[in-house]
Amino acid sequence: MSETWHGGAAAVVTLTFDVDAETPILAQGRDYARHASTMSHQAYGPDVGLPRILDLLDELGVPATFFVPGWVAEHRLGLAGSIVERGHEVAHHSYGHRPPTSMTPQEERADFVRALEVFADQGIEIAGHRAALWEASWQTARLVAEYGLLYDSSLMGDDRPYRISAGSGEIVELPAHWSLDDWEQYAYLPAPHIGSVIESPAKVLELWRAELDGMRHYRCLFNLCVHPFLSGRPGRAQALRRFIEYALTCGDVRFARCRDVAEAAAADPEIATRPHREPVVDPGVYPV
Amino acid sequence: MSETWHGGAAAVVTLTFDVDAETPILAQGRDYARHASTMSHQAYGPDVGLPRILDLLDELGVPATFFVPGWVAEHRLGLAGSIVERGHEVAHHSYGHRPPTSMTPQEERADFVRALEVFADQGIEIAGHRAALWEASWQTARLVAEYGLLYDSSLMGDDRPYRISAGSGEIVELPAHWSLDDWEQYAYLPAPHIGSVIESPAKVLELWRAELDGMRHYRCLFNLCVHPFLSGRPGRAQALRRFIEYALTCGDVRFARCRDVAEAAAADPEIATRPHREPVVDPGVYPV
Amino acid sequence: MSETWHGGAAAVVTLTFDVDAETPILAQGRDYARHASTMSHQAYGPDVGLPRILDLLDELGVPATFFVPGWVAEHRLGLAGSIVERGHEVAHHSYGHRPPTSMTPQEERADFVRALEVFADQGIEIAGHRAALWEASWQTARLVAEYGLLYDSSLMGDDRPYRISAGSGEIVELPAHWSLDDWEQYAYLPAPHIGSVIESPAKVLELWRAELDGMRHYRCLFNLCVHPFLSGRPGRAQALRRFIEYALTCGDVRFARCRDVAEAAAADPEIATRPHREPVVDPGVYPV
Amino acid sequence: MSETWHGGAAAVVTLTFDVDAETPILAQGRDYARHASTMSHQAYGPDVGLPRILDLLDELGVPATFFVPGWVAEHRLGLAGSIVERGHEVAHHSYGHRPPTSMTPQEERADFVRALEVFADQGIEIAGHRAALWEASWQTARLVAEYGLLYDSSLMGDDRPYRISAGSGEIVELPAHWSLDDWEQYAYLPAPHIGSVIESPAKVLELWRAELDGMRHYRCLFNLCVHPFLSGRPGRAQALRRFIEYALTCGDVRFARCRDVAEAAAADPEIATRPHREPVVDPGVYPV
């Protein structure tokens, strides 16, 4: 069984935490740095949510992957290293959390490399990447391959790992999806205006359990995306705890770091290869 | 009983799948083709969601109708034919998924005809039409009649099939409604910005069951609209499965393809004829 | 007990139906008349939803009030009269459903009078008024008093009937509130863009029951606002049925037409008189 | 135990009521004063919601804190004093409810001082402050310290009280969070456009109970923010009652006024000191 990406499990859970701190807000306008409440709302993530989540993972004995923007690793020295010391993976989540689709190719490359340099300086070995806002350009995967990373986790073309050809080589895609992101459920800010109604942890737990059950039926990758500034809050942390406890009691669910899934997938000859190229669009059909 | 549109059932369910793939996004701006994550999110529909749904329909033994934009049938050769081979109906869902209300009459006609040509080239016989975004113009039904189709499914003037006079002839309308569309429940994208909070499959199942029960009370057409890129996801596919299983256990619900309902309705002298004409609006009352 | 506005009941329910048809859409832009699907979505209200609701009220034996824009009464001759024949009240809901706050005082007056003329022509006696979108100006109540109506139902200053001084006289206000309006729960249209997620009838029933129970505790007016184009849909009509059935089984809830509550309130010396005047705002405090 | 901020309780509940009345609407544009319905919707808060809530607190025997804009205290003479007479705390909630981030430093200072003068004139002793919209600037905490107040409640950097250095001194922060604010759950207005779907009190009660349970696990400050114009409505007032009753039955939850928690926190050497300074943002990373 060990040659398959799933190792015989009905579903594989990768718990991933996007430790964004202030970056997604500053990426919407650097003037938001003047907003003390908003900045404190974001600082809660690394300062309060992250240690709480690390303790929770210890208690439950499950591994996880933390996608950290280079800016955050640089401005909070020791953060990335302390995650690795607890047995988890740190992965590349851009430098400044600006979405690749909002940058020129040159800007995207510079941002990508700058983050790699931060992690290299801190002795953090990086195996994978996730684009800010899951807004990859077609260049993004090529950068992932060019810089020797094993996997990307920004696309949504399947719910199982798949291979894509990306310029100089092939990489593994660990696909994500908005329905397994706590942002759409919990995020709310007045400026920049984000979110609408705030959901209860009970609803989110119901959603995640239903998706896990569906994925156990279809043998999928449950690639959960959680933000410490959101799910680090007490009631939500307890919902996350209950979700993990539920998955553990299923008996057929495996928890793994993204890099471990990617390595297994890279060695699995049966995972799909999916096309990865920009659609050719006729301006006569779509004039604008 | 066979002379009535419902064949004696308390409610008739038409499972319809809008196989939109990339088209609704490109219709909002062709520049979104540069967004690799968004394009992969849409490609999931035909690539992963559609085969999963076809298998589900096989398992449960129920027929369905697939509304396919001409652009999708053209860019994914074999897709439309494979649906017909599984015993389902393929119907006209525009060429490029641009809403008729956003086009000139000439553009709408050209788009309408181009899709017919694609299906003719592929040997797919078309009996019905649904406007992109359910945003028909007053010309839309006239095109449906002029090109000899039997039915349209873009209006919302009843919850039972009805007749409308449309230029050169009369067609059957199989009305739809936003409350039976999975888009408003599940869709979320940051760019183009679509959706707000993402609902759980449990809520959607509750909504659909309540509406089916109401429709069984009033003898209606339960015209469900599902998108493979949304409801093809594992937890949602399981909710769809549970909905179909529930309807099957009711004992008084009939499943049918749209063309079969339209044929029965066309032969049923008791279905209503509803007016189909643009309201005359006094600029003195509505100045803008 | 008969001298009190509530007649001894723990709560009084006024079931009100805003028979808006196409008007709220045309008020957002007369060009929407070109949108065939949207117009059919609105026509469903008077054509399908209204008869269904009238039958439901007959079955359950409860009276109701129908707020009808003059434009609708004029364009669908016989509609208003048929409501009165079934024992219900027809009330003034503007002529064209443009909110008073969006019109000049002269435009508001002309719109107000034109609707009165339509009802007078049809022999419909009018006792009360509700502003389009519950967006009254300060002039609105003065028009209600000037033209001899008994009550208004556009303000939200209490949850029990109250008196306001309005120019030439005093009128009764039967206050409403957004939480007892089906629009925010159910309405969805892409153009004009209205609504976000669509709620399930089960949630709406839960909301209404909770509010009724709260109002029974505090002896309030449960002034429910329902739109036939929304709650006329089968699953929602069944939720409305269940709500009425629940209220009937409470044993301490009274159903009444608005005019009957207003008459009782006008004769009740203990109802509150609330101030009704525009706040004086210092431009130094609120510069824009 | 009395030296700790929590006094040995598993969680401390501060019930806080933002008595905003018309101010948050006028802060979005003084022209909204012309909207009679909207103004009545806001007046409901002090006129109906507030007395109902004061009675509820009496019944249940729990203390609370009322954040009152100076404009409201000035325009409704006696309001602030009557709250203090019932044993509760009145605190500073700006003068006009304009967010500090939308004002110049001079404007913010003038607004801050003007509210202090209103309360001084009315003999109301003020110990704490909450920024309008929880949109503090970095100056806000310095003003709180400069004018000798004990605490601020505008930031979100923790879920337990913490110390911040603010110019001339140190103050206690009693952090808040959007998930414990009834605004995002209940608020809806068409103009200014506020809110989307309106949640049921059952959902809000579920959310608050889940958060309280999480906070009891992690020993936190449950700093609930309720608006009388929203939660004063009957069904919502009952949900608030049920929440308080639930917390009382837990046996390990303490209710306190903000000033009492702040005093205990100021004397507790173990509460955290958190940095309070504007992030330095490189325009090369965040160009706009």
PDB file of C-alpha atoms in Angstrom, chain B residues 52-276:
ATOM      1  CA  ARG B  52     -18.729  11.611 -10.705  1.00  0.00           C
ATOM      2  CA  ILE B  53     -22.281  12.815 -11.343  1.00  0.00           C
ATOM      3  CA  LEU B  54     -22.768  10.507 -14.324  1.00  0.00           C
ATOM      4  CA  ASP B  55     -21.745   7.552 -12.157  1.00  0.00           C
ATOM      5  CA  LEU B  56     -24.105   8.689  -9.417  1.00  0.00           C
ATOM      6  CA  LEU B  57     -27.018   8.880 -11.853  1.00  0.00           C
ATOM      7  CA  ASP B  58     -26.160   5.374 -13.092  1.00  0.00           C
ATOM      8  CA  GLU B  59     -26.098   4.031  -9.559  1.00  0.00           C
ATOM      9  CA  LEU B  60     -29.462   5.524  -8.749  1.00  0.00           C
ATOM     10  CA  GLY B  61     -30.991   4.829 -12.156  1.00  0.00           C
ATOM     11  CA  VAL B  62     -32.415   8.292 -12.815  1.00  0.00           C
ATOM     12  CA  PRO B  63     -32.318  10.286 -16.074  1.00  0.00           C
ATOM     13  CA  ALA B  64     -31.123  13.871 -16.346  1.00  0.00           C
ATOM     14  CA  THR B  65     -30.631  16.827 -18.683  1.00  0.00           C
ATOM     15  CA  PHE B  66     -27.285  18.534 -19.242  1.00  0.00           C
ATOM     16  CA  PHE B  67     -27.290  22.132 -20.464  1.00  0.00           C
ATOM     17  CA  VAL B  68     -23.977  22.625 -22.254  1.00  0.00           C
ATOM     18  CA  PRO B  69     -22.640  25.884 -23.718  1.00  0.00           C
ATOM     19  CA  GLY B  70     -21.490  25.404 -27.312  1.00  0.00           C
ATOM     20  CA  TRP B  71     -18.021  26.669 -26.359  1.00  0.00           C
ATOM     21  CA  VAL B  72     -17.669  23.821 -23.844  1.00  0.00           C
ATOM     22  CA  ALA B  73     -18.863  21.163 -26.304  1.00  0.00           C
ATOM     23  CA  GLU B  74     -16.393  22.525 -28.860  1.00  0.00           C
ATOM     24  CA  HIS B  75     -13.411  22.781 -26.525  1.00  0.00           C
ATOM     25  CA  ARG B  76     -13.992  19.360 -24.963  1.00  0.00           C
ATOM     26  CA  LEU B  77     -14.690  17.097 -27.895  1.00  0.00           C
ATOM     27  CA  GLY B  78     -16.601  13.981 -26.921  1.00  0.00           C
ATOM     28  CA  LEU B  79     -18.104  15.469 -23.760  1.00  0.00           C
ATOM     29  CA  ALA B  80     -21.613  16.036 -25.129  1.00  0.00           C
ATOM     30  CA  GLY B  81     -21.701  12.723 -26.952  1.00  0.00           C
ATOM     31  CA  SER B  82     -20.666  10.778 -23.872  1.00  0.00           C
ATOM     32  CA  ILE B  83     -23.568  12.272 -21.930  1.00  0.00           C
ATOM     33  CA  VAL B  84     -26.054  11.185 -24.586  1.00  0.00           C
ATOM     34  CA  GLU B  85     -24.541   7.694 -24.628  1.00  0.00           C
ATOM     35  CA  ARG B  86     -25.304   7.362 -20.917  1.00  0.00           C
ATOM     36  CA  GLY B  87     -28.996   7.910 -21.729  1.00  0.00           C
ATOM     37  CA  HIS B  88     -29.280  11.550 -20.767  1.00  0.00           C
ATOM     38  CA  GLU B  89     -30.334  14.641 -22.670  1.00  0.00           C
ATOM     39  CA  VAL B  90     -27.968  17.361 -23.857  1.00  0.00           C
ATOM     40  CA  ALA B  91     -29.586  20.767 -24.306  1.00  0.00           C
ATOM     41  CA  HIS B  92     -28.627  24.235 -25.567  1.00  0.00           C
ATOM     42  CA  HIS B  93     -27.116  26.597 -23.018  1.00  0.00           C
ATOM     43  CA  SER B  94     -25.900  29.386 -25.339  1.00  0.00           C
ATOM     44  CA  TYR B  95     -22.525  29.372 -27.037  1.00  0.00           C
ATOM     45  CA  GLY B  96     -20.406  31.497 -24.705  1.00  0.00           C
ATOM     46  CA  HIS B  97     -22.579  31.873 -21.578  1.00  0.00           C
ATOM     47  CA  ARG B  98     -23.054  35.596 -22.070  1.00  0.00           C
ATOM     48  CA  PRO B  99     -26.518  36.595 -20.835  1.00  0.00           C
ATOM     49  CA  PRO B 100     -28.888  37.639 -23.653  1.00  0.00           C
ATOM     50  CA  THR B 101     -29.756  40.810 -21.746  1.00  0.00           C
ATOM     51  CA  SER B 102     -26.126  41.903 -22.091  1.00  0.00           C
ATOM     52  CA  MET B 103     -26.006  41.442 -25.877  1.00  0.00           C
ATOM     53  CA  THR B 104     -27.544  43.207 -28.861  1.00  0.00           C
ATOM     54  CA  PRO B 105     -30.295  41.228 -30.620  1.00  0.00           C
ATOM     55  CA  GLN B 106     -27.818  40.476 -33.428  1.00  0.00           C
ATOM     56  CA  GLU B 107     -25.211  39.204 -30.976  1.00  0.00           C
ATOM     57  CA  GLU B 108     -27.754  37.042 -29.195  1.00  0.00           C
ATOM     58  CA  ARG B 109     -28.920  35.514 -32.470  1.00  0.00           C
ATOM     59  CA  ALA B 110     -25.344  34.804 -33.605  1.00  0.00           C
ATOM     60  CA  ASP B 111     -24.491  33.188 -30.256  1.00  0.00           C
ATOM     61  CA  PHE B 112     -27.683  31.120 -30.344  1.00  0.00           C
ATOM     62  CA  VAL B 113     -27.054  29.835 -33.862  1.00  0.00           C
ATOM     63  CA  ARG B 114     -23.376  29.124 -33.282  1.00  0.00           C
ATOM     64  CA  ALA B 115     -24.214  26.726 -30.437  1.00  0.00           C
ATOM     65  CA  LEU B 116     -26.791  24.946 -32.631  1.00  0.00           C
ATOM     66  CA  GLU B 117     -24.101  24.473 -35.268  1.00  0.00           C
ATOM     67  CA  VAL B 118     -21.695  22.948 -32.764  1.00  0.00           C
ATOM     68  CA  PHE B 119     -24.277  20.416 -31.636  1.00  0.00           C
ATOM     69  CA  ALA B 120     -25.311  19.660 -35.235  1.00  0.00           C
ATOM     70  CA  ASP B 121     -21.659  19.032 -36.140  1.00  0.00           C
ATOM     71  CA  GLN B 122     -21.425  16.578 -33.257  1.00  0.00           C
ATOM     72  CA  GLY B 123     -24.660  14.818 -34.156  1.00  0.00           C
ATOM     73  CA  ILE B 124     -26.350  15.867 -30.944  1.00  0.00           C
ATOM     74  CA  GLU B 125     -30.087  16.403 -31.317  1.00  0.00           C
ATOM     75  CA  ILE B 126     -31.277  19.421 -29.364  1.00  0.00           C
ATOM     76  CA  ALA B 127     -34.841  19.880 -28.091  1.00  0.00           C
ATOM     77  CA  GLY B 128     -34.526  22.668 -25.573  1.00  0.00           C
ATOM     78  CA  HIS B 129     -32.694  25.763 -24.420  1.00  0.00           C
ATOM     79  CA  ARG B 130     -31.719  27.587 -21.259  1.00  0.00           C
ATOM     80  CA  ALA B 131     -30.427  31.165 -21.306  1.00  0.00           C
ATOM     81  CA  ALA B 132     -27.085  31.911 -19.676  1.00  0.00           C
ATOM     82  CA  LEU B 133     -27.635  33.128 -16.106  1.00  0.00           C
ATOM     83  CA  TRP B 134     -31.403  32.718 -16.634  1.00  0.00           C
ATOM     84  CA  GLU B 135     -31.224  36.198 -18.138  1.00  0.00           C
ATOM     85  CA  ALA B 136     -33.401  35.787 -21.233  1.00  0.00           C
ATOM     86  CA  SER B 137     -34.398  38.723 -23.404  1.00  0.00           C
ATOM     87  CA  TRP B 138     -37.852  38.860 -24.979  1.00  0.00           C
ATOM     88  CA  GLN B 139     -36.216  37.678 -28.193  1.00  0.00           C
ATOM     89  CA  THR B 140     -34.900  34.493 -26.584  1.00  0.00           C
ATOM     90  CA  ALA B 141     -38.171  32.554 -26.716  1.00  0.00           C
ATOM     91  CA  ARG B 142     -38.707  33.676 -30.303  1.00  0.00           C
ATOM     92  CA  LEU B 143     -35.333  32.187 -31.255  1.00  0.00           C
ATOM     93  CA  VAL B 144     -36.275  28.944 -29.493  1.00  0.00           C
ATOM     94  CA  ALA B 145     -39.477  28.762 -31.562  1.00  0.00           C
ATOM     95  CA  GLU B 146     -37.886  29.921 -34.811  1.00  0.00           C
ATOM     96  CA  TYR B 147     -35.234  27.201 -34.674  1.00  0.00           C
ATOM     97  CA  GLY B 148     -37.779  24.498 -33.973  1.00  0.00           C
ATOM     98  CA  LEU B 149     -36.913  23.657 -30.395  1.00  0.00           C
ATOM     99  CA  LEU B 150     -39.636  22.282 -28.187  1.00  0.00           C
ATOM    100  CA  TYR B 151     -38.990  24.052 -24.950  1.00  0.00           C
ATOM    101  CA  ASP B 152     -37.182  26.783 -23.068  1.00  0.00           C
ATOM    102  CA  SER B 153     -36.100  26.702 -19.415  1.00  0.00           C
ATOM    103  CA  SER B 154     -35.158  30.299 -18.559  1.00  0.00           C
ATOM    104  CA  LEU B 155     -38.284  31.917 -17.158  1.00  0.00           C
ATOM    105  CA  MET B 156     -39.809  31.898 -13.683  1.00  0.00           C
ATOM    106  CA  GLY B 157     -43.466  32.742 -14.252  1.00  0.00           C
ATOM    107  CA  ASP B 158     -44.882  29.564 -12.705  1.00  0.00           C
ATOM    108  CA  ASP B 159     -43.749  26.380 -10.986  1.00  0.00           C
ATOM    109  CA  ARG B 160     -45.487  24.128 -13.504  1.00  0.00           C
ATOM    110  CA  PRO B 161     -44.834  23.897 -17.254  1.00  0.00           C
ATOM    111  CA  TYR B 162     -46.673  26.532 -19.286  1.00  0.00           C
ATOM    112  CA  ARG B 163     -47.136  27.590 -22.865  1.00  0.00           C
ATOM    113  CA  ILE B 164     -45.932  30.858 -24.315  1.00  0.00           C
ATOM    114  CA  SER B 165     -46.501  32.369 -27.723  1.00  0.00           C
ATOM    115  CA  ALA B 166     -43.164  33.323 -29.178  1.00  0.00           C
ATOM    116  CA  GLY B 167     -43.116  34.867 -32.632  1.00  0.00           C
ATOM    117  CA  SER B 168     -43.574  32.132 -35.173  1.00  0.00           C
ATOM    118  CA  GLY B 169     -45.000  29.574 -32.800  1.00  0.00           C
ATOM    119  CA  GLU B 170     -45.746  28.278 -29.364  1.00  0.00           C
ATOM    120  CA  ILE B 171     -43.195  26.684 -27.069  1.00  0.00           C
ATOM    121  CA  VAL B 172     -43.285  25.040 -23.670  1.00  0.00           C
ATOM    122  CA  GLU B 173     -41.619  26.789 -20.782  1.00  0.00           C
ATOM    123  CA  LEU B 174     -40.124  24.595 -18.046  1.00  0.00           C
ATOM    124  CA  PRO B 175     -39.681  27.285 -15.419  1.00  0.00           C
ATOM    125  CA  ALA B 176     -36.700  27.465 -13.090  1.00  0.00           C
ATOM    126  CA  HIS B 177     -36.041  29.373  -9.896  1.00  0.00           C
ATOM    127  CA  TRP B 178     -33.043  30.671  -7.980  1.00  0.00           C
ATOM    128  CA  SER B 179     -33.987  28.654  -4.892  1.00  0.00           C
ATOM    129  CA  LEU B 180     -33.322  25.418  -6.789  1.00  0.00           C
ATOM    130  CA  ASP B 181     -29.923  26.478  -8.093  1.00  0.00           C
ATOM    131  CA  ASP B 182     -26.769  25.354  -6.264  1.00  0.00           C
ATOM    132  CA  TRP B 183     -24.884  28.519  -7.374  1.00  0.00           C
ATOM    133  CA  GLU B 184     -26.379  30.817  -4.704  1.00  0.00           C
ATOM    134  CA  GLN B 185     -25.604  28.214  -2.019  1.00  0.00           C
ATOM    135  CA  TYR B 186     -22.087  27.131  -2.892  1.00  0.00           C
ATOM    136  CA  ALA B 187     -20.330  29.463  -5.350  1.00  0.00           C
ATOM    137  CA  TYR B 188     -17.388  31.500  -4.100  1.00  0.00           C
ATOM    138  CA  LEU B 189     -14.507  33.124  -5.956  1.00  0.00           C
ATOM    139  CA  PRO B 190     -12.403  36.160  -5.066  1.00  0.00           C
ATOM    140  CA  ALA B 191     -11.889  37.351  -8.677  1.00  0.00           C
ATOM    141  CA  PRO B 192     -14.343  37.793 -10.262  1.00  0.00           C
ATOM    142  CA  HIS B 193     -15.931  38.294  -6.890  1.00  0.00           C
ATOM    143  CA  ILE B 194     -18.738  35.769  -6.575  1.00  0.00           C
ATOM    144  CA  GLY B 195     -20.662  34.613  -3.537  1.00  0.00           C
ATOM    145  CA  SER B 196     -20.505  35.389   0.152  1.00  0.00           C
ATOM    146  CA  VAL B 197     -20.674  32.706   2.813  1.00  0.00           C
ATOM    147  CA  ILE B 198     -20.535  29.072   1.616  1.00  0.00           C
ATOM    148  CA  GLU B 199     -23.435  26.945   2.805  1.00  0.00           C
ATOM    149  CA  SER B 200     -23.175  23.409   4.133  1.00  0.00           C
ATOM    150  CA  PRO B 201     -24.602  20.497   2.118  1.00  0.00           C
ATOM    151  CA  ALA B 202     -26.918  19.750   5.059  1.00  0.00           C
ATOM    152  CA  LYS B 203     -28.600  23.134   4.652  1.00  0.00           C
ATOM    153  CA  VAL B 204     -28.937  22.703   0.904  1.00  0.00           C
ATOM    154  CA  LEU B 205     -30.428  19.241   1.318  1.00  0.00           C
ATOM    155  CA  GLU B 206     -32.911  20.682   3.832  1.00  0.00           C
ATOM    156  CA  LEU B 207     -33.839  23.451   1.372  1.00  0.00           C
ATOM    157  CA  TRP B 208     -34.352  21.049  -1.537  1.00  0.00           C
ATOM    158  CA  ARG B 209     -36.372  18.568   0.518  1.00  0.00           C
ATOM    159  CA  ALA B 210     -38.637  21.334   1.834  1.00  0.00           C
ATOM    160  CA  GLU B 211     -39.206  22.601  -1.686  1.00  0.00           C
ATOM    161  CA  LEU B 212     -39.910  19.105  -3.013  1.00  0.00           C
ATOM    162  CA  ASP B 213     -42.439  18.511  -0.237  1.00  0.00           C
ATOM    163  CA  GLY B 214     -44.099  21.817  -1.054  1.00  0.00           C
ATOM    164  CA  MET B 215     -44.158  20.926  -4.726  1.00  0.00           C
ATOM    165  CA  ARG B 216     -45.679  17.521  -4.006  1.00  0.00           C
ATOM    166  CA  HIS B 217     -48.433  19.380  -2.171  1.00  0.00           C
ATOM    167  CA  TYR B 218     -49.080  21.686  -5.126  1.00  0.00           C
ATOM    168  CA  ARG B 219     -48.163  19.275  -7.987  1.00  0.00           C
ATOM    169  CA  CYS B 220     -45.248  21.169  -9.456  1.00  0.00           C
ATOM    170  CA  LEU B 221     -42.129  20.760 -11.560  1.00  0.00           C
ATOM    171  CA  PHE B 222     -39.032  20.461  -9.387  1.00  0.00           C
ATOM    172  CA  ASN B 223     -36.515  21.790 -11.907  1.00  0.00           C
ATOM    173  CA  LEU B 224     -33.222  21.439 -10.061  1.00  0.00           C
ATOM    174  CA  CYS B 225     -30.167  23.256 -11.443  1.00  0.00           C
ATOM    175  CA  VAL B 226     -26.799  21.866 -10.402  1.00  0.00           C
ATOM    176  CA  HIS B 227     -23.292  22.830 -11.553  1.00  0.00           C
ATOM    177  CA  PRO B 228     -20.691  20.044 -11.731  1.00  0.00           C
ATOM    178  CA  PHE B 229     -17.920  22.461 -10.658  1.00  0.00           C
ATOM    179  CA  LEU B 230     -19.911  23.097  -7.470  1.00  0.00           C
ATOM    180  CA  SER B 231     -21.997  20.034  -6.597  1.00  0.00           C
ATOM    181  CA  GLY B 232     -19.410  17.632  -7.992  1.00  0.00           C
ATOM    182  CA  ARG B 233     -17.401  18.192  -4.787  1.00  0.00           C
ATOM    183  CA  PRO B 234     -17.581  15.108  -2.540  1.00  0.00           C
ATOM    184  CA  GLY B 235     -19.765  16.320   0.341  1.00  0.00           C
ATOM    185  CA  ARG B 236     -22.131  18.041  -2.038  1.00  0.00           C
ATOM    186  CA  ALA B 237     -22.350  15.030  -4.347  1.00  0.00           C
ATOM    187  CA  GLN B 238     -23.393  13.021  -1.313  1.00  0.00           C
ATOM    188  CA  ALA B 239     -26.092  15.587  -0.514  1.00  0.00           C
ATOM    189  CA  LEU B 240     -27.340  15.311  -4.083  1.00  0.00           C
ATOM    190  CA  ARG B 241     -27.375  11.524  -3.694  1.00  0.00           C
ATOM    191  CA  ARG B 242     -29.409  11.838  -0.501  1.00  0.00           C
ATOM    192  CA  PHE B 243     -31.849  14.184  -2.150  1.00  0.00           C
ATOM    193  CA  ILE B 244     -32.451  11.770  -5.032  1.00  0.00           C
ATOM    194  CA  GLU B 245     -32.793   8.873  -2.616  1.00  0.00           C
ATOM    195  CA  TYR B 246     -35.331  10.845  -0.615  1.00  0.00           C
ATOM    196  CA  ALA B 247     -37.357  11.668  -3.725  1.00  0.00           C
ATOM    197  CA  LEU B 248     -37.285   8.020  -4.795  1.00  0.00           C
ATOM    198  CA  THR B 249     -38.636   6.903  -1.417  1.00  0.00           C
ATOM    199  CA  CYS B 250     -41.528   9.378  -1.609  1.00  0.00           C
ATOM    200  CA  GLY B 251     -43.249   7.022  -4.033  1.00  0.00           C
ATOM    201  CA  ASP B 252     -45.150   9.811  -5.785  1.00  0.00           C
ATOM    202  CA  VAL B 253     -42.278  11.597  -7.533  1.00  0.00           C
ATOM    203  CA  ARG B 254     -41.356  11.052 -11.164  1.00  0.00           C
ATOM    204  CA  PHE B 255     -37.898  11.676 -12.630  1.00  0.00           C
ATOM    205  CA  ALA B 256     -37.735  12.732 -16.244  1.00  0.00           C
ATOM    206  CA  ARG B 257     -35.563  14.450 -18.793  1.00  0.00           C
ATOM    207  CA  CYS B 258     -36.672  17.962 -19.703  1.00  0.00           C
ATOM    208  CA  ARG B 259     -37.564  16.955 -23.277  1.00  0.00           C
ATOM    209  CA  ASP B 260     -39.880  14.233 -21.996  1.00  0.00           C
ATOM    210  CA  VAL B 261     -41.669  16.651 -19.680  1.00  0.00           C
ATOM    211  CA  ALA B 262     -41.884  19.193 -22.484  1.00  0.00           C
ATOM    212  CA  GLU B 263     -43.385  16.656 -24.866  1.00  0.00           C
ATOM    213  CA  ALA B 264     -45.966  15.599 -22.316  1.00  0.00           C
ATOM    214  CA  ALA B 265     -46.750  19.226 -21.525  1.00  0.00           C
ATOM    215  CA  ALA B 266     -47.122  20.112 -25.211  1.00  0.00           C
ATOM    216  CA  ALA B 267     -49.758  17.377 -25.452  1.00  0.00           C
ATOM    217  CA  ASP B 268     -51.560  18.351 -22.243  1.00  0.00           C
ATOM    218  CA  PRO B 269     -54.497  20.658 -23.055  1.00  0.00           C
ATOM    219  CA  GLU B 270     -54.783  21.776 -19.447  1.00  0.00           C
ATOM    220  CA  ILE B 271     -51.450  23.465 -18.927  1.00  0.00           C
ATOM    221  CA  ALA B 272     -51.672  27.236 -18.659  1.00  0.00           C
ATOM    222  CA  THR B 273     -50.788  29.673 -21.393  1.00  0.00           C
ATOM    223  CA  ARG B 274     -49.054  32.675 -19.878  1.00  0.00           C
ATOM    224  CA  PRO B 275     -48.530  36.062 -21.511  1.00  0.00           C
ATOM    225  CA  HIS B 276     -44.999  36.726 -22.721  1.00  0.00           C
TER     226      HIS B 276
END
